[in-house]
Structure formats: structure tokens, C-alpha cells
Amino acid sequence: MNTLGNLLWLLIAMPLLGCLATLFLRSSRAVLHIVSWGVPIISVLSLGTIFSVFDRAPVFTSGEWLLLDALSAFHLLGLYIIFSISSVYAGVYFSHEPKEQELTLPLARRFGALWFATMATMALVLLSNNLGIMWVGVETTTLVTAFLICLHTSAVSLEATWKYLVVCSVGVAFAFMGILLIGAAVESPGGVGAHVLQWSEVVVAAPNINPQLAKLAFIFLLVGYGTKVGLAPLHSWLPDAHSQAPAPVSAMFSGFLLNMALYCIMRYIPIVEQAPGCAGWAHGLLVVLGMVSIGVAAVFIISQHDLKRLLAYHSVEHLGIIALGLGLGRLGVIAALFHTLNHSICKALGFFSAGRLGQIYGTHDMRRISGALSTHPTWGVGMFGSILALIGVAPFAIFMSEFLIIKAAVETKSYWVLALFLAGAATVFIGALKHAVDMSWGTPSQSVRPQKASVAERALVFLPMGALLVLGLWMPPAFWNFLEAAADVLKVPSP
Amino acid sequence: METFTDNILAVLLFTDLLLVGMSRLSGCISLVAVQGVLVGLLPLFSPEHVNPRSIVFFVVVCALKGVVFPVVLSRAMRSVNARREVEPFVGFGWSILIGVGILAFSFYQAKQLPIPSALVAGTMVMPAALATILIGIFLIVSRRTAVTQVLGYLVLENGISTFGLATVSGIPLLIELGLLLDVFVAVFVMAIMIYQINREFDHIDADRLSTLKG
């Protein structure tokens, strides 16, 4: 056992300290400063810790409560990237809020404390080896993030928050039922003993568990965590919450909250797939749910008028694509993981732009936004570029990962999946491109004044876009190995 | 010991049926509190009998579900001046019929589930757990007031706890406490939301929360 592993607790402790610190600050500016400086610093320290602890073999803390393997390391990387850029953006965004929505000290404290707390609970979910603790973490993220949605209290934001709370709490309760059923499936042949919920032990015992219970459990888990992922038809809370939350919160939701829930489902794939007679069963379910999500999202994207809701439905679509990839063999899993990171970065950029353009135009209604490229070139480029990337235009990285998923579909000979996927992607492409073009060009209305971009704003647009371009054109070999190692945690045989 | 478990579960089923037919919110709150305590009793009669773990669990459950939740919810209810569930989406007569239907379905379905009988402490566990879960969901979707939706969530959670306590023996106390803590915070957060919604809307009919579409 590696005692260095105990350093992993730091990843949870540091954001909690940040959370405490915000409660003692005396001005809202100070809170925003500590968020936009503190989170990147914590992220760098955490990534340093991960780097020094990480090993080819899984690393445990003593008592095996926390586990770091390639899969959790990969997701933690995403977590820290998204949180860092969203925190810097939060500083920019809240300083441009209109007078009546200015962040007062209590509101700023609420935002800062909940923001750090979300970071800590998400790290707990990604690191926990115990399936029960993982569940507790997921439910905690629901409760912690609820008040971030209605940071600016209004009738619609309360409506979105209530929906989010009830739908996600009930959904996640189903996932607990699934966890209990996994426990029963492990216990039933008689004797794994006290550690029925330790993932590292369950996954080893998986070839001997009760297959019927395992299947039943996976259905509950898929419905439960799937609600939080926003897979259609369980996505009803998602567009409301994403559109009503302040832009940095939407970026974090779309960029990481959804991935975190999908990560929980990923942990159960090797358990169920290895159960006797279940090979391919969980994969099949994921493919079906993925297809449904892509289809539903495509329909709503065409008929959408609200920019943030448009981006929210893109999340449904892309999480569907990721679920689809998870069901398409080893190459599919690698592509899905790659897509996770690409989508997160791109969607964060999308919400950043939507938030700032919304402040400039005073609305998120796409019919009233025009000439964004001339009004605010930086955020206009951010919006146009992120939508282009989202719909899969080459050479952005999302094109590459979607291309890999197509390759995986051909490799596994699932041609009907391929056909439906392409049809969905084409529909989204046409629908969203029209929205993007209409918003980018044209003459802005008289009341909107062109604005200059600060250095931070330029960095927030061009760094993520640059990253997407580089990953689309060149895959670093070390990164590919990392993706392969993460995919191997799911124990998918190559065809 | 099994007869005790079965008796407790029979009472649990009875409260389920009473709940679907009750319109007075304070009555519903008390019924859900009784349910919570009943679920807390279950581990005391589990095959391992009384041990420190089950006693700690019982005390915590009684304090939370028996005292704290009812107090929080009745305060939320009084503050928003909602005494009764008026005009639910499904009328009370129909609700009771559906409740009985759920019960019958649960008894039938519990036989089909492949849970090995060695695991389950008593014949009533699966039907009772299933029925309680389904009734919880039914309450959430069929009622208008936000308070009843919170109660539905609690009933759902009671059903899941029943299933867990009776079927999986190896869950560490820490996780059960974590679960309870989450439910506790959830009820609190929902109660705060009810206050805020009320301030903004002057009523708490969750069905009026329907501006956001598409």
C-alpha cells in the first residue's frame, strides 16, 4: 500500500478551506477575487498532487476510501480545467452585471461558498472508491448547486431551481436503489462480506455476481444517474436550470456536473458487463439512450429561440453522443472520453459567450441578437466559434472525437446506429448553423453599443479555442496513452 | 423476529394507503413521521438483533424523521398558509383506488423479482418496500402543493431504506448516516425554497411553476 495515497484527501480539503475563507470576507469584490484566483491555484496544486501520486496501478488512501486510477484522474483533469476557467470568467461576468443585479455581499458569499463546496463534493465523487459515498456525493452536489441556479431570485429562476431539486433528488434516489441491488447481487452467492460496496472489490467479484440482480441494478442506476446526466427522456430539468443560472454556473453545470454523473454510470459498466451472461447488455442500453438523446435534442435545437437553452440542448445531444460511444467497444470508449473533455471545454466557452452577449444585448433571445461579431468581436468570435465546434466542424477537436466514434461504429458493425447518429448530427448541424449565422452577422440594433474586450476576456475566448484547435489537429501520444489507460478501467474487450 | 418485521411492515403499508387518501397537510406530515420511525425500527429486528449500530441508527432516524422533519415541514406549511391539498390532479377517491392497485401490483411483482430469499428478512419486505416507493412517486406526480411533493420524496426514501435495511446487511453505518444527512439537507433546502417561492408567487402550487417550456 502506498501511504502517499493519503495525499488525495488534500483534493477535498483544499476547496473546503476556500469555502470557509469566503465566509469571512467583507466585500463582494474580495469574494470574487478569491474565487477567480483561489480556484486556479487550488487546481494547479491538486493537479500537482495527482501527478506526484499517480501510478499505473490504482492508488488508494488508507482504508481504501478514496481511489485514484486513470479514469478518475482523467475526469479530475476535466474538473480542474472547467473550474479554473469558469472561476476566472465569474470574476469578469459578475463585474459586468447590470445595476439591479449587482452582487451584494451576502449573495457574493453565497456564490463563493457554494462554488468551492461544489468543487469539493465533485472531487469526492470522482475519488470515492465506495459506491455509497459516491452516491452521497452526487446527492450533495444537487443540494449545493440548487441555490447557485437562483442566485438572482426571480419567478423563473425559482421555478428552474425547484424543478432541478425535485427531479434530480428523486432521480438520484433511484440510483441508490440500484446500489442496493448491486450489493444484493454481490452478496447473494454467499460471502464477499463486509465490503459489498467497495468498487475495487466489487469489480473483482463481478464475474460471480447474480446476473439478474445486476441487470436490474443497472436499469435503476441508468435511470437515476441518467436523470442527472440529462439523457433524454430524463432531461426535463436541464434546459431550465442551464438557462436560468448565471452564466458561470451554467458553464460549470454543462461542462462538468453532467460528466460527473456520467462518470458514476461508467463505474458500473465493468461490474455489469462482467456478470455471467451480461456481456454487451449494458452497452446496448447505453447506445439506445444515447440515440434517443441525440434525436430529441436535434428536434429542440431546430425550434429553439433562447441562446442558453440552445446550448443546453446541445449538452443533451453531446452527452448522448458520449453515452453512445461508451457502448461501441474499446475504441468507442476512448473516443467517448476524448469527447467528454472536448465537449466540456467547448460548452464552457459557449456559455461564457452567451452570458456576456446576454449582458450586452440585454436578452438571450436569438431573434434579437444580431451583428455580434461587430458589437463585441471577442465574444462574438467566441459564440460563433463554439457553436461551429459544437456542431462538429473540422478541424476542432469535437470533429475528431465524433470521427473516432463513427470509426468505432463501423468497427463494431453497428451500421443502423451509424446511420441514425449521422442523421441526428446533420439535423443539428443545419439547425444550429442557421442560428449562429443569424446572430453573428446583420446590423445590431441602435441601443447596443460596441464594447472593448479586456485581456482576461481575450484569454478566456482564445485559450479554450486554441486548445480545441490543437487537440483537433494533433493528438499528443502521451495524451492518447492516458485516454487508453482510462478506457481500460472499463474493461471493454477490443473487437 | 420475522413476525415483528412483518407486523411493522404491515403498519407501513397501512400508512401508505392512509396517505394517498388524506387531504389535510398536517395529517400527512404526521403520517410520514410515523413511517420514518417505523423504518427506523426495522434494523432492531434484523437477523443480527440489537447491536450498537442499529441503536445509533434508530436514535438518529427517530430524531430526524420523527421530530425535525415534521417541525420543519409544518413551519413551512404554516408560513405559506396551505392547510389542505385542494383539487389534486387525481381526486381522492381515485387516489385510494390507485393506491390499492399499487399494493396489489407490488405483491405480485415482488414474487417475480429475483432476490434470493436467504437475504430477505421476512416475506413482507419486498412488497412493502416496492409499494412505498411507488406511492411516493405517485404522491409527487399527482399533487399540486410543494409541501406534498416533499412528503412524496420522503415516502420514496422510506421505501428505499426499507429495501436496504432488509436486504443488504453490509452497508457501513457511515453511509447510512451520510444518506440520512443528505435527506435532512434536502428537506431543509426544499423548505427554504418553499418560503422563497411563496414570497415570489404568493402561493405554492408547484403546477403554476410552468413558464419554462421547450
Coordinates of C-alpha atoms in Angstrom, one line a residue, chain A residues 24-397:
Chain A
F24 CA -15.0 35.7 6.5
L25 CA -14.5 38.2 3.7
R26 CA -16.0 41.6 4.0
S27 CA -16.7 42.8 0.4
S28 CA -18.2 41.2 -2.6
R29 CA -15.1 42.2 -4.7
A30 CA -12.9 40.3 -2.3
V31 CA -15.1 37.2 -2.6
L32 CA -14.9 37.3 -6.4
H33 CA -11.1 37.8 -6.2
I34 CA -10.7 34.8 -4.0
V35 CA -12.8 32.7 -6.4
S36 CA -11.1 33.8 -9.5
W37 CA -7.6 33.5 -8.1
G38 CA -8.1 30.7 -5.5
V39 CA -9.7 28.1 -7.7
P40 CA -7.0 28.1 -10.4
I41 CA -4.3 27.9 -7.6
I42 CA -6.1 25.0 -5.9
S43 CA -6.5 23.4 -9.3
V44 CA -2.7 23.6 -10.0
L45 CA -1.9 22.3 -6.6
S46 CA -4.4 19.5 -7.0
L47 CA -3.1 18.5 -10.4
G48 CA 0.4 18.6 -8.9
T49 CA -0.7 16.2 -6.2
I50 CA -2.3 13.9 -8.7
F51 CA 0.8 13.9 -10.8
S52 CA 3.0 13.0 -7.9
V53 CA 0.7 10.3 -6.6
F54 CA -0.4 8.9 -9.9
D55 CA 0.8 5.5 -10.8
R56 CA -0.1 2.9 -13.5
A57 CA -1.7 0.9 -10.7
P58 CA -4.6 2.3 -8.8
V59 CA -3.7 4.4 -5.7
F60 CA -5.7 4.1 -2.5
T61 CA -5.9 6.1 0.7
S62 CA -5.6 4.0 3.8
G63 CA -8.9 2.2 4.5
E64 CA -9.4 2.3 0.7
W65 CA -12.0 5.1 0.9
L66 CA -10.5 7.0 -1.9
L67 CA -9.2 5.6 -5.2
L68 CA -7.2 7.3 -7.9
D69 CA -6.9 5.4 -11.2
A70 CA -6.6 6.6 -14.8
L71 CA -10.4 7.0 -15.1
S72 CA -10.7 9.3 -12.1
A73 CA -7.5 11.1 -12.9
F74 CA -8.9 11.9 -16.4
H75 CA -12.1 13.2 -15.0
L76 CA -10.3 15.2 -12.4
L77 CA -8.3 16.9 -15.1
G78 CA -11.5 17.9 -16.7
L79 CA -12.9 19.1 -13.4
Y80 CA -9.9 21.4 -12.7
I81 CA -9.8 22.8 -16.3
I82 CA -13.5 23.7 -16.2
F83 CA -13.5 25.1 -12.7
S84 CA -10.4 27.2 -13.3
I85 CA -11.7 28.9 -16.5
S86 CA -15.2 29.3 -15.1
S87 CA -13.9 30.9 -11.9
V88 CA -11.8 33.5 -13.9
Y89 CA -14.9 34.1 -16.0
A90 CA -17.1 34.5 -12.9
G91 CA -14.9 37.5 -11.9
V92 CA -15.4 39.1 -15.4
Y93 CA -19.1 38.2 -15.6
F94 CA -20.2 39.5 -12.2
S95 CA -18.3 42.8 -12.6
H96 CA -20.4 43.5 -15.8
E97 CA -23.8 42.7 -14.2
P98 CA -26.4 45.4 -14.7
K99 CA -27.0 47.6 -11.6
E100 CA -30.1 45.9 -10.3
Q101 CA -28.4 42.5 -10.4
E102 CA -25.2 43.6 -8.8
L103 CA -23.7 41.0 -6.4
T104 CA -24.3 42.2 -2.8
L105 CA -22.0 40.8 -0.1
P106 CA -24.5 38.1 1.1
L107 CA -25.0 37.0 -2.5
A108 CA -21.3 37.0 -3.2
R109 CA -20.6 35.0 -0.1
R110 CA -23.3 32.5 -1.1
F111 CA -21.9 32.2 -4.5
G112 CA -18.3 31.8 -3.3
A113 CA -19.0 29.3 -0.6
L114 CA -21.3 27.1 -2.7
W115 CA -18.9 27.3 -5.6
F116 CA -16.0 26.0 -3.5
A117 CA -18.3 23.4 -1.9
T118 CA -19.4 22.1 -5.3
M119 CA -15.7 21.7 -6.2
A120 CA -15.0 19.7 -3.1
T121 CA -18.0 17.4 -3.4
M122 CA -17.3 16.8 -7.1
A123 CA -13.7 15.8 -6.2
L124 CA -15.2 13.5 -3.6
V125 CA -17.5 11.8 -6.1
L126 CA -14.7 11.3 -8.6
L127 CA -12.3 9.9 -6.0
S128 CA -14.5 7.8 -3.8
N129 CA -14.0 4.1 -4.0
N130 CA -17.1 3.3 -2.0
L131 CA -20.2 3.3 -4.1
G132 CA -22.4 4.5 -1.2
I133 CA -20.1 7.5 -0.6
M134 CA -20.1 8.3 -4.3
W135 CA -23.9 8.4 -4.2
V136 CA -23.9 10.7 -1.1
G137 CA -21.5 13.0 -3.0
V138 CA -23.8 13.1 -6.1
E139 CA -26.9 14.0 -4.0
T140 CA -24.8 16.6 -2.1
T141 CA -23.9 18.3 -5.4
T142 CA -27.6 18.6 -6.2
L143 CA -28.3 20.3 -2.9
V144 CA -25.2 22.5 -3.0
T145 CA -25.8 23.7 -6.6
A146 CA -29.5 24.3 -6.2
F147 CA -29.0 27.8 -4.7
L148 CA -26.5 28.7 -7.4
I149 CA -29.3 28.5 -10.0
C150 CA -31.5 31.0 -8.2
L151 CA -28.6 33.3 -7.2
H152 CA -30.7 36.1 -8.7
T153 CA -34.1 35.4 -7.3
S154 CA -36.9 35.7 -9.8
A155 CA -40.0 33.7 -10.5
V156 CA -38.5 31.8 -13.4
S157 CA -35.2 31.1 -11.6
L158 CA -37.1 29.7 -8.6
E159 CA -39.2 27.6 -11.0
A160 CA -36.0 26.2 -12.5
T161 CA -34.4 25.5 -9.1
W162 CA -37.5 23.7 -7.8
K163 CA -37.7 21.5 -10.8
Y164 CA -34.0 20.7 -10.6
L165 CA -34.2 19.9 -6.9
V166 CA -37.2 17.6 -7.1
V167 CA -36.4 15.9 -10.4
C168 CA -32.7 15.3 -9.6
S169 CA -33.4 14.2 -5.9
V170 CA -36.0 11.7 -7.0
G171 CA -33.8 10.5 -9.9
V172 CA -30.8 10.1 -7.7
A173 CA -32.9 8.2 -5.1
F174 CA -33.4 5.6 -7.8
A175 CA -29.7 5.3 -8.2
F176 CA -29.5 4.4 -4.5
M177 CA -31.9 1.6 -5.2
G178 CA -29.6 0.4 -7.9
I179 CA -26.6 0.5 -5.5
L180 CA -28.6 -1.6 -3.0
L181 CA -29.4 -4.1 -5.8
I182 CA -25.7 -4.3 -6.7
G183 CA -25.0 -5.0 -3.0
A184 CA -27.6 -7.8 -3.1
A185 CA -26.2 -9.2 -6.3
V186 CA -22.7 -9.4 -4.8
E187 CA -23.9 -10.9 -1.5
S188 CA -26.3 -13.4 -3.0
P189 CA -23.9 -16.3 -3.9
G190 CA -22.8 -16.1 -0.3
G191 CA -19.8 -14.3 1.0
V192 CA -17.9 -11.3 -0.2
G193 CA -18.6 -9.9 3.2
A194 CA -18.3 -6.5 4.7
H195 CA -17.0 -4.6 1.7
V196 CA -20.0 -5.1 -0.6
L197 CA -19.9 -1.5 -1.7
Q198 CA -16.2 -1.0 -2.3
W199 CA -15.9 -0.6 -6.1
S200 CA -12.4 -2.1 -6.3
E201 CA -13.7 -5.3 -4.6
V202 CA -17.0 -5.4 -6.4
V203 CA -15.3 -5.2 -9.8
V204 CA -13.1 -8.2 -8.9
A205 CA -16.1 -10.2 -7.7
A206 CA -18.2 -9.2 -10.7
P207 CA -17.8 -12.5 -12.7
N208 CA -19.5 -14.3 -9.8
I209 CA -22.4 -12.0 -9.0
N210 CA -26.1 -12.7 -9.6
P211 CA -26.7 -11.6 -13.2
Q212 CA -30.5 -10.9 -13.0
L213 CA -30.0 -8.6 -10.0
A214 CA -27.0 -6.9 -11.7
K215 CA -29.2 -6.1 -14.8
L216 CA -32.0 -4.8 -12.6
A217 CA -29.5 -2.7 -10.7
F218 CA -28.1 -1.2 -13.9
I219 CA -31.5 -0.1 -15.1
F220 CA -32.1 1.7 -11.8
L221 CA -28.6 3.3 -12.0
L222 CA -29.0 4.3 -15.5
V223 CA -32.4 6.0 -14.8
G224 CA -31.1 7.5 -11.6
Y225 CA -27.8 8.9 -12.6
G226 CA -29.1 9.4 -16.1
T227 CA -31.5 12.0 -14.8
K228 CA -28.6 14.0 -13.6
V229 CA -26.7 13.4 -16.8
G230 CA -29.7 14.8 -18.7
L231 CA -30.1 11.9 -21.0
A232 CA -33.5 12.1 -22.9
P233 CA -36.2 11.4 -21.9
L234 CA -35.0 12.3 -18.4
H235 CA -33.7 15.7 -19.3
S236 CA -36.7 17.9 -18.3
W237 CA -34.8 19.8 -15.7
L238 CA -31.7 20.5 -17.8
P239 CA -32.7 23.3 -20.2
D240 CA -34.5 25.3 -17.4
A241 CA -31.6 25.1 -15.0
H242 CA -29.0 25.9 -17.6
S243 CA -30.9 28.8 -19.0
Q244 CA -31.8 30.4 -15.6
A245 CA -28.5 30.0 -13.8
P246 CA -25.9 32.8 -14.1
A247 CA -23.5 32.1 -17.0
P248 CA -20.5 30.8 -14.9
V249 CA -22.8 28.4 -13.1
S250 CA -24.3 27.2 -16.4
A251 CA -20.8 26.7 -17.8
M252 CA -19.9 24.6 -14.8
F253 CA -23.1 22.6 -14.9
S254 CA -22.8 21.8 -18.6
G255 CA -19.0 21.5 -18.5
F256 CA -18.8 19.3 -15.5
L257 CA -21.8 18.4 -13.5
L258 CA -23.2 16.2 -16.3
N259 CA -19.9 14.5 -16.9
M260 CA -19.6 13.7 -13.2
A261 CA -23.0 11.9 -13.2
L262 CA -22.0 10.0 -16.3
Y263 CA -18.7 9.1 -14.6
C264 CA -20.8 7.4 -11.9
I265 CA -22.6 5.3 -14.6
M266 CA -19.2 4.4 -16.1
R267 CA -18.0 2.9 -12.8
Y268 CA -20.9 0.3 -13.1
I269 CA -20.3 -0.7 -16.7
P270 CA -17.4 -3.1 -15.9
I271 CA -19.4 -4.6 -13.0
V272 CA -22.5 -5.4 -15.0
E273 CA -20.7 -6.3 -18.2
Q274 CA -18.6 -8.9 -16.4
A275 CA -21.6 -10.6 -14.7
P276 CA -22.2 -14.0 -16.1
G277 CA -24.2 -13.8 -19.3
C278 CA -24.5 -10.0 -19.3
A279 CA -21.7 -9.2 -21.9
G280 CA -23.0 -6.4 -24.2
W281 CA -26.2 -5.8 -22.3
A282 CA -25.2 -2.6 -20.5
H283 CA -23.6 -1.4 -23.8
G284 CA -26.8 -1.9 -25.6
L285 CA -28.8 0.1 -23.2
L286 CA -26.3 3.0 -23.4
V287 CA -26.4 3.0 -27.1
V288 CA -30.2 3.2 -27.1
L289 CA -30.4 6.0 -24.6
G290 CA -27.7 7.8 -26.4
M291 CA -29.6 7.6 -29.7
V292 CA -32.8 8.8 -28.1
S293 CA -31.0 11.8 -26.6
I294 CA -29.4 12.8 -29.9
G295 CA -32.8 12.6 -31.6
V296 CA -34.7 14.6 -29.0
A297 CA -32.0 17.2 -28.8
A298 CA -32.0 17.6 -32.6
V299 CA -35.7 18.4 -32.7
F300 CA -35.5 21.0 -29.9
I301 CA -32.3 22.6 -31.3
I302 CA -34.0 23.5 -34.6
S303 CA -37.0 25.2 -33.0
Q304 CA -35.1 27.0 -30.2
H305 CA -35.1 30.8 -29.7
D306 CA -33.2 31.2 -26.5
L307 CA -29.4 31.1 -26.8
K308 CA -28.8 29.4 -23.4
R309 CA -31.5 26.9 -24.0
L310 CA -29.9 26.1 -27.4
L311 CA -26.6 25.4 -25.7
A312 CA -28.4 23.3 -23.0
Y313 CA -30.0 21.1 -25.7
H314 CA -26.5 20.8 -27.2
S315 CA -25.5 19.3 -23.9
V316 CA -28.3 16.7 -24.1
E317 CA -27.0 15.9 -27.6
H318 CA -23.4 15.6 -26.7
L319 CA -23.9 13.6 -23.5
G320 CA -26.0 11.3 -25.8
I321 CA -23.1 11.0 -28.2
I322 CA -20.8 10.2 -25.2
A323 CA -23.2 7.5 -23.9
L324 CA -23.4 6.1 -27.5
G325 CA -19.6 6.0 -27.7
L326 CA -19.4 4.1 -24.3
G327 CA -21.4 1.3 -25.9
L328 CA -19.3 0.9 -29.0
G329 CA -16.3 -1.2 -27.9
R330 CA -12.9 -0.1 -26.8
L331 CA -12.3 2.5 -29.5
G332 CA -15.7 3.9 -28.7
V333 CA -14.9 4.3 -25.1
I334 CA -11.6 6.1 -25.9
A335 CA -13.5 8.4 -28.3
A336 CA -16.2 9.0 -25.7
L337 CA -13.7 10.0 -23.1
F338 CA -11.9 12.3 -25.5
H339 CA -15.3 13.7 -26.5
T340 CA -16.1 14.4 -22.8
L341 CA -13.1 16.7 -22.4
N342 CA -13.7 18.4 -25.8
H343 CA -17.4 19.0 -25.1
S344 CA -16.7 20.4 -21.6
I345 CA -14.2 23.0 -22.9
C346 CA -16.3 23.9 -25.8
K347 CA -19.5 24.2 -23.9
A348 CA -17.9 26.3 -21.2
L349 CA -16.7 28.7 -23.9
G350 CA -20.3 28.7 -25.4
F351 CA -21.9 29.6 -22.1
F352 CA -19.2 32.3 -21.4
S353 CA -20.0 33.9 -24.7
A354 CA -23.8 33.6 -24.2
G355 CA -23.5 35.2 -20.8
R356 CA -21.6 38.2 -21.9
L357 CA -23.5 38.7 -25.1
G358 CA -26.7 38.4 -23.0
Q359 CA -25.4 41.2 -20.8
I360 CA -24.5 43.4 -23.8
Y361 CA -27.8 42.8 -25.7
G362 CA -30.0 42.6 -22.5
T363 CA -31.6 39.4 -23.8
H364 CA -30.8 35.7 -24.6
D365 CA -33.4 35.7 -27.4
M366 CA -31.6 34.8 -30.5
R367 CA -34.0 36.7 -32.7
R368 CA -32.9 39.9 -31.0
I369 CA -29.2 39.3 -31.1
S370 CA -27.6 40.2 -34.4
G371 CA -24.2 41.5 -35.6
A372 CA -22.5 40.0 -32.6
L373 CA -19.2 39.9 -34.5
S374 CA -19.1 43.7 -34.9
T375 CA -20.7 44.6 -31.5
H376 CA -18.1 42.7 -29.4
P377 CA -15.6 40.9 -31.7
T378 CA -14.1 38.8 -28.9
W379 CA -17.3 37.3 -27.5
G380 CA -18.8 37.3 -31.0
V381 CA -16.0 35.1 -32.2
G382 CA -16.3 33.0 -29.0
M383 CA -20.0 32.4 -29.6
F384 CA -19.7 31.7 -33.4
G385 CA -16.6 29.5 -32.9
S386 CA -18.1 27.5 -30.0
I387 CA -21.2 26.7 -31.9
L388 CA -19.2 25.8 -35.0
A389 CA -17.1 23.5 -32.8
L390 CA -20.2 22.0 -31.1
I391 CA -21.8 21.0 -34.4
G392 CA -18.7 19.2 -35.4
V393 CA -16.9 21.5 -37.9
A394 CA -13.3 20.4 -38.7
P395 CA -10.6 20.9 -37.5
F396 CA -11.9 21.4 -34.0
A397 CA -11.3 18.5 -31.6

